[in-house]
mmCIF file of C-alpha atoms in Angstrom:
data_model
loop_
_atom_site.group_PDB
_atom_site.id
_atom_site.type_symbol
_atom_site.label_atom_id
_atom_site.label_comp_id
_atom_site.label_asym_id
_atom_site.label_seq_id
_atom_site.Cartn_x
_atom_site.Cartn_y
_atom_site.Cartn_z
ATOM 1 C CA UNK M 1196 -11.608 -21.174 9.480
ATOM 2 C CA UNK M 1197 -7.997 -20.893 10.069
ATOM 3 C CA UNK M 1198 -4.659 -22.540 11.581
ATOM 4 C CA UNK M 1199 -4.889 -19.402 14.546
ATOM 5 C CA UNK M 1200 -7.645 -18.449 17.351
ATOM 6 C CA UNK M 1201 -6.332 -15.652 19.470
ATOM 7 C CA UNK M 1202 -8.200 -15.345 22.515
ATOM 8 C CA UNK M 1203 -8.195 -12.903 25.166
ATOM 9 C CA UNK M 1204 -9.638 -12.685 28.672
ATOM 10 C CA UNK M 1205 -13.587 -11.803 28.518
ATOM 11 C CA UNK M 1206 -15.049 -7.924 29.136
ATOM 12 C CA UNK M 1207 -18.053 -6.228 28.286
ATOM 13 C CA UNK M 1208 -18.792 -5.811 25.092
ATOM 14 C CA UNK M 1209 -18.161 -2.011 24.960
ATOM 15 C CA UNK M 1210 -14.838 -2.672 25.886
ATOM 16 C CA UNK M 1211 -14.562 -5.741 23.312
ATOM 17 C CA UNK M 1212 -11.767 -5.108 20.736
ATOM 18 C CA UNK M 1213 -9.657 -7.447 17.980
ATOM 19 C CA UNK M 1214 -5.714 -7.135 18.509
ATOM 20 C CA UNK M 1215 -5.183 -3.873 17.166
ATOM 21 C CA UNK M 1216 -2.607 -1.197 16.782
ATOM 22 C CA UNK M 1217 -2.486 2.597 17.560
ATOM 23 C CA UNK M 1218 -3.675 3.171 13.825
ATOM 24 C CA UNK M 1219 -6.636 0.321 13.227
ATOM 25 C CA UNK M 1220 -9.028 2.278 12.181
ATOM 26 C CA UNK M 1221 -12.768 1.334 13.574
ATOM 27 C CA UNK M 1222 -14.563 2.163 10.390
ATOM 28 C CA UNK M 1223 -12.985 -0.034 8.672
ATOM 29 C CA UNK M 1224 -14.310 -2.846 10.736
ATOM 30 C CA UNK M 1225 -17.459 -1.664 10.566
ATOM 31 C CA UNK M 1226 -17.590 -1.086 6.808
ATOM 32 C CA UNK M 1227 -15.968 -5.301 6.606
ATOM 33 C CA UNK M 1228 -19.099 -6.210 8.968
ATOM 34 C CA UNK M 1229 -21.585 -4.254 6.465
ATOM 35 C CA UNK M 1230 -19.914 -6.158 3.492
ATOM 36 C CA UNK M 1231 -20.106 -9.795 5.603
ATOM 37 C CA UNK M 1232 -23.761 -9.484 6.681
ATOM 38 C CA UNK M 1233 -24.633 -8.324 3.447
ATOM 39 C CA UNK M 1234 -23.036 -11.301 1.965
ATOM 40 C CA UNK M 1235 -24.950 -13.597 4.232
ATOM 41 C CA UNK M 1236 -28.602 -11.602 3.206
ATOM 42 C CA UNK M 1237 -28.591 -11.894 -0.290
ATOM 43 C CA UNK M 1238 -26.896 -15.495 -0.416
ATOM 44 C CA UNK M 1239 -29.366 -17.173 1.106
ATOM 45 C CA UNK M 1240 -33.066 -16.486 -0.550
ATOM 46 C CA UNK M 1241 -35.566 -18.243 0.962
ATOM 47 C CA UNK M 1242 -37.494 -20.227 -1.457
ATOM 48 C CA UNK M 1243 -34.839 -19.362 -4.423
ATOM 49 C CA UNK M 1244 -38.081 -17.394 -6.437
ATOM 50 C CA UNK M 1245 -39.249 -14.762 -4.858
ATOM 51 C CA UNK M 1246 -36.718 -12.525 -4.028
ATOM 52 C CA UNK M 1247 -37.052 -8.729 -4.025
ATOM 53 C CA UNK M 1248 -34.688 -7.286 -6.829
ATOM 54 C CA UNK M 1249 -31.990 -5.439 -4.787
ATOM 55 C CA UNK M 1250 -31.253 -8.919 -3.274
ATOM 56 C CA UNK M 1251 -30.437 -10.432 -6.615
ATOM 57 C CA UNK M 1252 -27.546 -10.046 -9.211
ATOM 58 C CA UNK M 1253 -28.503 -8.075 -12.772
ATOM 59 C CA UNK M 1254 -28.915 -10.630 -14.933
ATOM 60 C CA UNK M 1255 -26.100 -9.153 -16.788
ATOM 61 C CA UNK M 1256 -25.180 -5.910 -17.878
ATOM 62 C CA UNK M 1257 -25.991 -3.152 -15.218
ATOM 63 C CA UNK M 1258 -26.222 -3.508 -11.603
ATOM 64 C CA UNK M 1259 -28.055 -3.659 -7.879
ATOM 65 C CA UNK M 1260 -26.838 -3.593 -4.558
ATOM 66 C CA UNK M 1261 -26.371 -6.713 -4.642
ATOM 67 C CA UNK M 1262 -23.293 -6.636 -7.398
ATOM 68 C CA UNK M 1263 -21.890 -3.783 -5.089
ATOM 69 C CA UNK M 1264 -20.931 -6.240 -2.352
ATOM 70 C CA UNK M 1265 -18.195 -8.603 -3.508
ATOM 71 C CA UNK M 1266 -16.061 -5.797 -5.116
ATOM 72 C CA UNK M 1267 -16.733 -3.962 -1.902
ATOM 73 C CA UNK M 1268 -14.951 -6.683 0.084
ATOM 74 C CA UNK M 1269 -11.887 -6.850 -2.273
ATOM 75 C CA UNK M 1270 -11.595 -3.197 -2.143
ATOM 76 C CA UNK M 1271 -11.648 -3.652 2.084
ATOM 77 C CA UNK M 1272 -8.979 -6.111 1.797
ATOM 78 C CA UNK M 1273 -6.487 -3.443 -0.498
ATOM 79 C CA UNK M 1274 -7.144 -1.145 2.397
ATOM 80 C CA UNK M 1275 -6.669 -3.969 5.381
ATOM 81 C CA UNK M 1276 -3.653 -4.809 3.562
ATOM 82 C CA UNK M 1277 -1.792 -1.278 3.938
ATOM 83 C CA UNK M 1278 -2.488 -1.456 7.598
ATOM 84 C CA UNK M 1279 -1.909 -5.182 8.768
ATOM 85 C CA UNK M 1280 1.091 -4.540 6.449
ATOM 86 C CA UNK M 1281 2.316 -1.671 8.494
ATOM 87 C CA UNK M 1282 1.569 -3.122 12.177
ATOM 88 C CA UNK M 1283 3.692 -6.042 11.065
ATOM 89 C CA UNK M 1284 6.456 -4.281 9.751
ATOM 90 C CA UNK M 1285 6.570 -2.240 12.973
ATOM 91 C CA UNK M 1286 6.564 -5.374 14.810
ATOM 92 C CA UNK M 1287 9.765 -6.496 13.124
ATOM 93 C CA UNK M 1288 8.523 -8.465 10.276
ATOM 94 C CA UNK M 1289 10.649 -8.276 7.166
ATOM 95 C CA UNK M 1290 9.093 -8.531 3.735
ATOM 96 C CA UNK M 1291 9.890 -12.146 3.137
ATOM 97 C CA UNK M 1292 7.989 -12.765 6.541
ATOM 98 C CA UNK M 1293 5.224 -11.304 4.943
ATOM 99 C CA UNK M 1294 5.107 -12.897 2.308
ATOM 100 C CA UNK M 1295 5.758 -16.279 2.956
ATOM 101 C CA UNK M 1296 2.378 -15.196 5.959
ATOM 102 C CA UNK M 1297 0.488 -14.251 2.489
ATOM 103 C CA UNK M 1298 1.353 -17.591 0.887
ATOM 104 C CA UNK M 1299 -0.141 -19.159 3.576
ATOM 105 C CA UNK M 1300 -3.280 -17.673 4.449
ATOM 106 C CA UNK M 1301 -3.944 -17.695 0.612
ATOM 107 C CA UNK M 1302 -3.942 -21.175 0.168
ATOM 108 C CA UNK M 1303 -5.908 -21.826 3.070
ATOM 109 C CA UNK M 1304 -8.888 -19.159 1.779
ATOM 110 C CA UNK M 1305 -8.254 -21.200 -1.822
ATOM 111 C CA UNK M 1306 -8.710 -24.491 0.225
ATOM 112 C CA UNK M 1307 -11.541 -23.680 2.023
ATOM 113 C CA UNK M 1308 -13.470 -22.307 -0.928
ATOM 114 C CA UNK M 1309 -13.047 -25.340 -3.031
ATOM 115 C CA UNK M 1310 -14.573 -27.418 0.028
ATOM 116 C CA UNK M 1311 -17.845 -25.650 -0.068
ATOM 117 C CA UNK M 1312 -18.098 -26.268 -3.342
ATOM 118 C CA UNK M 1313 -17.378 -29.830 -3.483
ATOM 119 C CA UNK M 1314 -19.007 -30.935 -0.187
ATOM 120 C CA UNK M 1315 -20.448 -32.975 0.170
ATOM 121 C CA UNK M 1316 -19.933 -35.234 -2.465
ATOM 122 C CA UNK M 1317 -15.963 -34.409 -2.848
ATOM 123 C CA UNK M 1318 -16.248 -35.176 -6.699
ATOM 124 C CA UNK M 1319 -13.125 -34.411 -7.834
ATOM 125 C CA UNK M 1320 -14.626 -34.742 -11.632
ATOM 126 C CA UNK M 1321 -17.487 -32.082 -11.762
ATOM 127 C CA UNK M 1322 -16.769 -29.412 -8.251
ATOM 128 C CA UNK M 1323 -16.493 -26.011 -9.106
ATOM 129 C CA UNK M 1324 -12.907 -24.295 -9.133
ATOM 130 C CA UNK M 1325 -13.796 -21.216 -9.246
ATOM 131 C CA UNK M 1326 -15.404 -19.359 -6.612
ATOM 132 C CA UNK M 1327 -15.471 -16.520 -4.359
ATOM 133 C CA UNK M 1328 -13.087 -17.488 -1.454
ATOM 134 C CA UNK M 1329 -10.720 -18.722 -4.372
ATOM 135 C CA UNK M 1330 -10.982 -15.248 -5.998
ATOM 136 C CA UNK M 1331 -10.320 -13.691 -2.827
ATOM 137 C CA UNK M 1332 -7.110 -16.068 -1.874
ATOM 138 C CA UNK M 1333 -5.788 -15.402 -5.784
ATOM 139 C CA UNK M 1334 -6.687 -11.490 -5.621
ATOM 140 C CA UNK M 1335 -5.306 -10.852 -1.735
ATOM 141 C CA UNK M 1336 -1.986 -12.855 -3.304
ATOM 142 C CA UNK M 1337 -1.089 -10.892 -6.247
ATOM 143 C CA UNK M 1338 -2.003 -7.366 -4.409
ATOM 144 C CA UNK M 1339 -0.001 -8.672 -1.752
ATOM 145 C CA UNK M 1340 3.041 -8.997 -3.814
ATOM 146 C CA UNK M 1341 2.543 -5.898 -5.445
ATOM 147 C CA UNK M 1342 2.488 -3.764 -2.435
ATOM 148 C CA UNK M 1343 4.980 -5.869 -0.866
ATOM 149 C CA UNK M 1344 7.711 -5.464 -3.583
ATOM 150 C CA UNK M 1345 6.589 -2.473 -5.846
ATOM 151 C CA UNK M 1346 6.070 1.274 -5.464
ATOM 152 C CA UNK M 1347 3.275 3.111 -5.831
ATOM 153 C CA UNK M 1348 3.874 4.613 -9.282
ATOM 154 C CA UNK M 1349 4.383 0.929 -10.797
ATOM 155 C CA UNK M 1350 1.345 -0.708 -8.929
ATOM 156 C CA UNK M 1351 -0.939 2.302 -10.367
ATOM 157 C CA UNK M 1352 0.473 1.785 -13.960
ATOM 158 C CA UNK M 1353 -0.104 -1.967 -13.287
ATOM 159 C CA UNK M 1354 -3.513 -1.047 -12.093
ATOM 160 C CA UNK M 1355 -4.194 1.061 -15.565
ATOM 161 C CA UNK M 1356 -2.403 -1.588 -17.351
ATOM 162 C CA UNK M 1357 -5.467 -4.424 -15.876
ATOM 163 C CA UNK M 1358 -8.251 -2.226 -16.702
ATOM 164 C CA UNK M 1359 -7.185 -0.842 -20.233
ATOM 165 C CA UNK M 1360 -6.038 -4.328 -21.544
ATOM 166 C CA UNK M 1361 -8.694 -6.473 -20.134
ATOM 167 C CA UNK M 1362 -10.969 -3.659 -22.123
ATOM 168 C CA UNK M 1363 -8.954 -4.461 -25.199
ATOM 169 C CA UNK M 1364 -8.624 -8.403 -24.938
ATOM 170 C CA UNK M 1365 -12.567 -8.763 -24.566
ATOM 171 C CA UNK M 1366 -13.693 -6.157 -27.374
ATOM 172 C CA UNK M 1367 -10.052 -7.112 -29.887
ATOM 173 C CA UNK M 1368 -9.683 -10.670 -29.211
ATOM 174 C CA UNK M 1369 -12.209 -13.129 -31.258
ATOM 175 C CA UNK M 1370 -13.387 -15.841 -30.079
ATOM 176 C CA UNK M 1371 -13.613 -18.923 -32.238
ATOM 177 C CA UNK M 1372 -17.333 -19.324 -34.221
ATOM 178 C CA UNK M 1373 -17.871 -15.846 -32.755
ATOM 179 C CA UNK M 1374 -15.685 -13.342 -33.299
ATOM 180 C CA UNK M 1375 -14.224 -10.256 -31.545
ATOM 181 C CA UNK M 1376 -16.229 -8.057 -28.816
ATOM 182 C CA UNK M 1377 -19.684 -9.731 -28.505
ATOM 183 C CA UNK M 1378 -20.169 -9.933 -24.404
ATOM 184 C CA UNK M 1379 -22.687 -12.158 -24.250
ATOM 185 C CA UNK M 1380 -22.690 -14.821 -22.009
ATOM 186 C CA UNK M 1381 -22.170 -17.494 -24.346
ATOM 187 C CA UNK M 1382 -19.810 -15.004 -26.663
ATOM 188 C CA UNK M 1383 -17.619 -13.570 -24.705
ATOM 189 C CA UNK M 1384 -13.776 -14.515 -24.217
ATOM 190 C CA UNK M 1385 -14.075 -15.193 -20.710
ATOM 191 C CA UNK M 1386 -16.536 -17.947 -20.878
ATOM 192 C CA UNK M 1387 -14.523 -19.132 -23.779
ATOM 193 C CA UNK M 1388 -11.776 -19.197 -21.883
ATOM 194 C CA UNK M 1389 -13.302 -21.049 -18.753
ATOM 195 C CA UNK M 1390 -14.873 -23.141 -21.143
ATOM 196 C CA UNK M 1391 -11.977 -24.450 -22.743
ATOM 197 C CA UNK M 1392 -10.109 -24.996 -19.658
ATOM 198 C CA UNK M 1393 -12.445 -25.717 -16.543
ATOM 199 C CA UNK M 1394 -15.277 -27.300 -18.738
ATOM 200 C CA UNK M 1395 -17.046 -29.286 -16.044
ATOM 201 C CA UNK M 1396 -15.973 -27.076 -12.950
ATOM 202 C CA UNK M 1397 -18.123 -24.240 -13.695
ATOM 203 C CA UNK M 1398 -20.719 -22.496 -11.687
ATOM 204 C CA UNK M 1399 -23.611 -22.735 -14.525
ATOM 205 C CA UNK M 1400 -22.323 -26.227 -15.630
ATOM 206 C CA UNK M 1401 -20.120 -26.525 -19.029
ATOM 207 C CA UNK M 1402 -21.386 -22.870 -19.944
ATOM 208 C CA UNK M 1403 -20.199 -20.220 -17.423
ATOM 209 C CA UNK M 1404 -18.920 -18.801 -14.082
ATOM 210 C CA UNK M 1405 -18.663 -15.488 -12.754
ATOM 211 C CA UNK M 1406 -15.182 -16.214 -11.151
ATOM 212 C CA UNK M 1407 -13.453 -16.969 -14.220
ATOM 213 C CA UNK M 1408 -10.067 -17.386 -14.552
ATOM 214 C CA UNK M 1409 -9.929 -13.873 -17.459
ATOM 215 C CA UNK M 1410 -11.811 -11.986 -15.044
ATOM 216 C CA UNK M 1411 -9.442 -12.357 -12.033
ATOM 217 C CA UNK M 1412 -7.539 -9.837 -13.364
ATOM 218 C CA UNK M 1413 -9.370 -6.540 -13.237
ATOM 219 C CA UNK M 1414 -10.867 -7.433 -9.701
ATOM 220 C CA UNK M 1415 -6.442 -7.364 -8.891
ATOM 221 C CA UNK M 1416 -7.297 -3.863 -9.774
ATOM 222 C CA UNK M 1417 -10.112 -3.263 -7.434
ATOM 223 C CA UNK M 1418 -8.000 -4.372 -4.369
ATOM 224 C CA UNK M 1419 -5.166 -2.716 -5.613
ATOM 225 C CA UNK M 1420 -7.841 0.702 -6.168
ATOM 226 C CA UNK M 1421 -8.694 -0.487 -2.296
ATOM 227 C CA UNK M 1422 -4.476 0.023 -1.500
ATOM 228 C CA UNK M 1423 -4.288 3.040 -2.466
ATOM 229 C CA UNK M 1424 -7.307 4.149 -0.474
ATOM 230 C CA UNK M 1425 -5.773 3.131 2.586
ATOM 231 C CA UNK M 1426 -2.181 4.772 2.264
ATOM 232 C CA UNK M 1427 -3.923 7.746 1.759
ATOM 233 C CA UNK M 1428 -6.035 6.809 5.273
ATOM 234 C CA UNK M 1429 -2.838 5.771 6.744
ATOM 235 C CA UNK M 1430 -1.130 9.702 5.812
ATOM 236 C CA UNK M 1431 -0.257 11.894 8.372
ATOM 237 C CA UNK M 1432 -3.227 14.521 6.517
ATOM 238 C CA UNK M 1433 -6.101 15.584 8.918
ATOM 239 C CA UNK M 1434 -9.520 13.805 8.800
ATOM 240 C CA UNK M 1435 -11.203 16.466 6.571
ATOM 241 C CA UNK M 1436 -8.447 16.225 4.152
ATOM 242 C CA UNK M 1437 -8.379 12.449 4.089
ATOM 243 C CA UNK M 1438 -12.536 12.690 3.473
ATOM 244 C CA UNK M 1439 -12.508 15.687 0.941
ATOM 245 C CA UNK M 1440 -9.591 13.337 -1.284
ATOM 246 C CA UNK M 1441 -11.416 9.929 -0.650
ATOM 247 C CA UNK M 1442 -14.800 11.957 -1.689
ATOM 248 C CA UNK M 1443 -13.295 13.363 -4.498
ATOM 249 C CA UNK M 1444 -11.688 10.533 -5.533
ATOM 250 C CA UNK M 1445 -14.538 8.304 -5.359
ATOM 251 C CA UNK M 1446 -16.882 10.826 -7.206
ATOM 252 C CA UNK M 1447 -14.458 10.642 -10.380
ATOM 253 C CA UNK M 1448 -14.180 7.076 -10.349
ATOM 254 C CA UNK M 1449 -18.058 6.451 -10.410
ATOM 255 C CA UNK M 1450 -18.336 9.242 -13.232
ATOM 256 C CA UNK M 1451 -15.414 7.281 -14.962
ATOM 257 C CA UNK M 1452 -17.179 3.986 -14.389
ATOM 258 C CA UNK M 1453 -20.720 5.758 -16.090
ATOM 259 C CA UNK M 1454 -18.684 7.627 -19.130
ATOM 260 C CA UNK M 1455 -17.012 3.960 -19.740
ATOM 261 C CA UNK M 1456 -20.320 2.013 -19.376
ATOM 262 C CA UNK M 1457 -21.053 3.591 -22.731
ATOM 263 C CA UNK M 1458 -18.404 1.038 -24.756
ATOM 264 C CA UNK M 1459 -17.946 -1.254 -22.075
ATOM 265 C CA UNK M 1460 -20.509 -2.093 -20.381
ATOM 266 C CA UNK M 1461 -21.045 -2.411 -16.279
ATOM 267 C CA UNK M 1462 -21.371 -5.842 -15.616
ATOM 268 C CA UNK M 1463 -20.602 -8.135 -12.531
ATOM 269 C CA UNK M 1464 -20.454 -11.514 -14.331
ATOM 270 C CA UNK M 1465 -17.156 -10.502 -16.237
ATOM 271 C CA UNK M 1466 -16.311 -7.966 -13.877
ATOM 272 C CA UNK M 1467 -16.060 -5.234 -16.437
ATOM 273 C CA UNK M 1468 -13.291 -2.383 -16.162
ATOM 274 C CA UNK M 1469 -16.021 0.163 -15.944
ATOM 275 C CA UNK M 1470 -17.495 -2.246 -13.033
ATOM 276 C CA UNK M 1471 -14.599 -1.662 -11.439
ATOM 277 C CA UNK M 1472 -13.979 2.044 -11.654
ATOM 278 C CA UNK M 1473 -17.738 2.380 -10.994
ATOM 279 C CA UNK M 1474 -17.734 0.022 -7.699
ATOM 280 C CA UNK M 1475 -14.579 1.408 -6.387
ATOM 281 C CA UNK M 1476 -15.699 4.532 -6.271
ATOM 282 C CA UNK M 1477 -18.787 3.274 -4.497
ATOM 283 C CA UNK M 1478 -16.784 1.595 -2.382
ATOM 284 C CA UNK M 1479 -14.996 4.775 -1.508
ATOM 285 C CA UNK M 1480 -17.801 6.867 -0.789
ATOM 286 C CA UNK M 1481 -19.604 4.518 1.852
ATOM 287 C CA UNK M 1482 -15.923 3.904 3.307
ATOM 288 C CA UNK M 1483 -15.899 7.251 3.912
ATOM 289 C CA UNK M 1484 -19.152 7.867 5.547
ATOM 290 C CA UNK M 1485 -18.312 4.977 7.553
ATOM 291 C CA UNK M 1486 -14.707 7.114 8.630
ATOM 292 C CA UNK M 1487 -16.562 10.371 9.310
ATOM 293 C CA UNK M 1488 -19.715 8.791 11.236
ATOM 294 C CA UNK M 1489 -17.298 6.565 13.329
ATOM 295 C CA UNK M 1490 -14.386 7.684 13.658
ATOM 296 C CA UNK M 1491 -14.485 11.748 13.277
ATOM 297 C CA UNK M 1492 -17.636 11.841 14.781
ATOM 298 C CA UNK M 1493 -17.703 9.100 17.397
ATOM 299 C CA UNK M 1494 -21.288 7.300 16.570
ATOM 300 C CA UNK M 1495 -20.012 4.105 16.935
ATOM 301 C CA UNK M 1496 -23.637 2.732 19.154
ATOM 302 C CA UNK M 1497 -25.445 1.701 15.576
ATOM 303 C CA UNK M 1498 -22.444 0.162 14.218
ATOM 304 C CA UNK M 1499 -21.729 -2.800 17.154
ATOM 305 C CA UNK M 1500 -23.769 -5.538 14.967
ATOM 306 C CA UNK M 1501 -21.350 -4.544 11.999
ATOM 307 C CA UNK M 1502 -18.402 -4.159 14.226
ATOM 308 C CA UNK M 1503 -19.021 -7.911 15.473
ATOM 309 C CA UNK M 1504 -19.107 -9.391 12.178
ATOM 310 C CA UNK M 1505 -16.041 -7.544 10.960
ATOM 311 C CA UNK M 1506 -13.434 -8.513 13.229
ATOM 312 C CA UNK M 1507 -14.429 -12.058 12.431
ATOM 313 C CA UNK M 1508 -15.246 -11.315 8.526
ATOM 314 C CA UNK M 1509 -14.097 -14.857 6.859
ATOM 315 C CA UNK M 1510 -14.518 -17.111 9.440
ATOM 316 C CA UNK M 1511 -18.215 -16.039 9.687
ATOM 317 C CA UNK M 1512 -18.565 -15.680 6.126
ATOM 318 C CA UNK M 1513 -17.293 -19.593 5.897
ATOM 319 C CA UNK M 1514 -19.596 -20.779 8.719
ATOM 320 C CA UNK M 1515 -22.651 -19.031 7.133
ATOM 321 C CA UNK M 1516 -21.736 -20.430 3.426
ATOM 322 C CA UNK M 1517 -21.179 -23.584 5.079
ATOM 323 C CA UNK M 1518 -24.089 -24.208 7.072
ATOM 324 C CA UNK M 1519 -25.847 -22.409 3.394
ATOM 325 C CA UNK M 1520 -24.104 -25.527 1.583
ATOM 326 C CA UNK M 1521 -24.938 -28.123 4.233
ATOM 327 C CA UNK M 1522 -29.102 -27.435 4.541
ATOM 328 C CA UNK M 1523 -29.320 -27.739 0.841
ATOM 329 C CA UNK M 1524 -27.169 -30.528 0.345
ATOM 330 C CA UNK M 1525 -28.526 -32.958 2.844
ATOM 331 C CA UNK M 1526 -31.847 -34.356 2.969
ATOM 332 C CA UNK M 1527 -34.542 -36.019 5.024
ATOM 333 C CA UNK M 1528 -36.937 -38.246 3.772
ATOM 334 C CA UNK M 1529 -35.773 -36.866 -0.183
ATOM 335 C CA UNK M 1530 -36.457 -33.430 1.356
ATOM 336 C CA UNK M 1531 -33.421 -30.697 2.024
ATOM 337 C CA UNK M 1532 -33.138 -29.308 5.136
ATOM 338 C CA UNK M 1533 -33.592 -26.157 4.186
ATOM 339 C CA UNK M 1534 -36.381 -27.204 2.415
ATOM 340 C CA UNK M 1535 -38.210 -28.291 5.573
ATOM 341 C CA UNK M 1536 -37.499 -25.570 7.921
ATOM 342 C CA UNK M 1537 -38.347 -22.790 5.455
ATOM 343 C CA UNK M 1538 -41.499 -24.688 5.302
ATOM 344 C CA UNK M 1539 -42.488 -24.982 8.831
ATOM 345 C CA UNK M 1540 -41.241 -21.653 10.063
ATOM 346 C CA UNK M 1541 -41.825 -19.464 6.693
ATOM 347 C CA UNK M 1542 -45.278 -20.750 4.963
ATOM 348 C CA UNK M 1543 -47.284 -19.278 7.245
ATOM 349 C CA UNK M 1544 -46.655 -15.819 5.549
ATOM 350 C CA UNK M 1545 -48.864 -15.309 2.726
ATOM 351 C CA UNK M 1546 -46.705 -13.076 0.401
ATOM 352 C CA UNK M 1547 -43.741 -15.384 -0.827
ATOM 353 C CA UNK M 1548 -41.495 -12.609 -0.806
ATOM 354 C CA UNK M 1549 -42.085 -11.399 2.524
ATOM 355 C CA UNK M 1550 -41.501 -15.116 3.702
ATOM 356 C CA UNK M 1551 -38.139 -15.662 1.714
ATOM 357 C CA UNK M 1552 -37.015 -12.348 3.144
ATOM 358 C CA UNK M 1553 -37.495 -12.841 6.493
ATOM 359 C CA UNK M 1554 -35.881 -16.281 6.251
ATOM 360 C CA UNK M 1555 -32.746 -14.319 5.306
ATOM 361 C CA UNK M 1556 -32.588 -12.023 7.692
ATOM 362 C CA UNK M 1557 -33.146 -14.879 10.106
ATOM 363 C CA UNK M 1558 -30.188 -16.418 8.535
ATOM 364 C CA UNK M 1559 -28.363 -13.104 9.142
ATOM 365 C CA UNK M 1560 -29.271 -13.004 12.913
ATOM 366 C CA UNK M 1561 -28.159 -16.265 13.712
ATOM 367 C CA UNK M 1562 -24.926 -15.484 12.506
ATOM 368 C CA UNK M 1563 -25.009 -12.558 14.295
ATOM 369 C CA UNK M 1564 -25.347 -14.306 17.271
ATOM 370 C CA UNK M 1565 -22.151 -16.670 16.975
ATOM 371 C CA UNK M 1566 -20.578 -13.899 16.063
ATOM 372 C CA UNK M 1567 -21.379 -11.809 19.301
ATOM 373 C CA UNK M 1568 -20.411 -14.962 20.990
ATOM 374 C CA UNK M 1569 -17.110 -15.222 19.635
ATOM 375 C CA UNK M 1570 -16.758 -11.183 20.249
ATOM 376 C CA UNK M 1571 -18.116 -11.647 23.667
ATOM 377 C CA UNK M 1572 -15.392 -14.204 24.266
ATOM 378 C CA UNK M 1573 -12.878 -12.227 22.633
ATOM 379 C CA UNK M 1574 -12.130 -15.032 20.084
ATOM 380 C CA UNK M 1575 -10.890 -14.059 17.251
ATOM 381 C CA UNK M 1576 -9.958 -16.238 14.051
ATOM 382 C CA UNK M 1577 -7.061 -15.620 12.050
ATOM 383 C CA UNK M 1578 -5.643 -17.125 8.922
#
């Protein structure tokens, strides 16, 4: 996954830990590994058909859980960022160190994301751009260089500044042989947009993708809403007070998200400003049950699986999307891989959807078992 493995000597795996610092908080790891495994669960259906609904994406406007996840992880990586941020800078790092670290591990998220979309093939002519790990590298880049270089007054004018005018540009701005504010999929100015520019590198080919160039800009604001979650986790306030804000917080960002719903509609595919008020406040409330279970309370026995995965979150998030891409994409006999295991370890079960489900939680365990491996070992990758 990355240019860096830090290894350590082995230990049990209660005393297991990631290089950490007086203030890493354990939640957070555990509320990473939640957003990872859940990643791995809903991306890989087992037949492609019958899926239970809270394992797909709304079609378009509204949501499941499933839309929750993605801005869940960008919102984990504001908060990361105020921490890492902090160890670094008490290890002597200046800010140019920082960023020039940020530059780096950027472009190798962006790299690795446009290999899983072009592998196997490595078509230079038709692979997607866009794509999760790209929106990720671009997203962790800019929020980088905001914290980094900006106070907190300008970042959360910047941060109002993303969500009003991306409101504006899609509901003011017409799009040609449509006009102005139709959010279709087909009408609105972020497909237009993508359209124009990334034609034949698009996740639903020459029409649309969900990681659009446009709507990079209001999930800067979710990480950025993620930021200032963690300085105020990072305060010198006691535990209740940190919950009772982050509680509070989150409760008027969800009721935002609902009251803007009504002219702008919640909607993953062009991450929608209300999406992201709505999602980040989500995102705050689960981060802080996570805090209080964890780390006020000490129940930290149910959370080892999602510990595991989230001190390794994008190297086994590449490994699982990998080996995802790789069963599909190769064949045997004009059959997929995938195809043929699903078949001789799934079929068995009469109801379709209980047989795709359990191949993705089989999908999930398997990753959970590298993953142990590599926490077992105390190997940890780093970008």
């Amino acid at each position: 996954m990355s240019s860096t493995v830090v290894t350590m000597p082995k230990s049990t795996i209660a005393q297991a830990a990631p290089p950490s610092t007086s203030s890493r908080l354990t939640s957070l790891d555990v509320f990473r590994g939640m957003t990872i495994a859940a990643m791995i669960l809903v991306n890989n259906s087992g037949d492609g058909v019958h899926t239970y609904w809270p394992l797909e994406h709304a079609k378009w406007n509204g949501w499941t859980p499933t839309d929750l996840i993605f801005p869940f992880f960008l919102f984990i990586v504001g908060v990361s960022m105020v921490f890492s941020f902090a160890s670094r800078s008490a290890r002597g790092q200046t800010r140019n160190h920082l960023l020039l670290h940020t530059l780096k591990r950027s472009a190798i998220i962006f790299a690795l994301g446009l290999f899983l979309y072009a592998y196997p093939r490595f078509d230079i002519h038709s692979a997607r751009i866009p794509g999760v790990l790209q929106r990720i590298a671009i997203v962790y880049l800019i929020a980088s260089v905001l914290v980094l270089f900006t106070g907190r007054i300008t970042r959360a004018v910047i941060t109002a500044a993303l969500l009003i005018g991306y409101w504006l540009l899609l509901t003011r701005v017409p799009v040609p042989g449509v006009g102005a504010g139709v959010l279709t999929m087909d009408g609105n100015l972020v497909g237009y947009i993508d359209r124009s520019l990334i034609y034949n590198h698009l996740w639903i080919a020459h029409r649309f993708d969900p990681e659009g160039i446009l709507s990079t800009l209001p999930s800067i604001a979710t990480c950025l809403l993620g930021v200032f979650s963690g300085e105020w986790m990072r305060s010198t306030k006691t535990s209740i007070e940190k919950l009772a804000g982050l509680f509070a917080v989150a409760a008027i960002s969800i009721l935002g998200g609902e009251i803007w719903n009504v002219w702008f509609p919640i909607n993953k595919m062009i991450w929608t400003s209300s999406y992201v008020l709505f999602t980040a406040g989500l995102a705050m409330f689960v981060f802080g049950l996570c805090y209080w279970a964890v780390d006020v309370r000490g129940w930290k026995r149910w959370s080892v699986p999602f510990l595991i995965f989230g001190v390794n979150p994008l190297g086994i998030y590449f490994l699982a999307s990998f080996a995802e891409t790789a069963l599909h994409r190769h064949h045997i006999h004009g059959e997929s891989i995938k195809n043929i295991l699903y078949d001789n370890l799934f079929s068995w079960i009469s109801d379709p959807y209980i047989a795709s489900l359990c191949w993705s939680i089989s999908f999930v365990l398997v990753f959970l078992a590298v993953a142990w491996l590599m926490y077992r070992k105390q190997i940890f990758i780093r970008v």
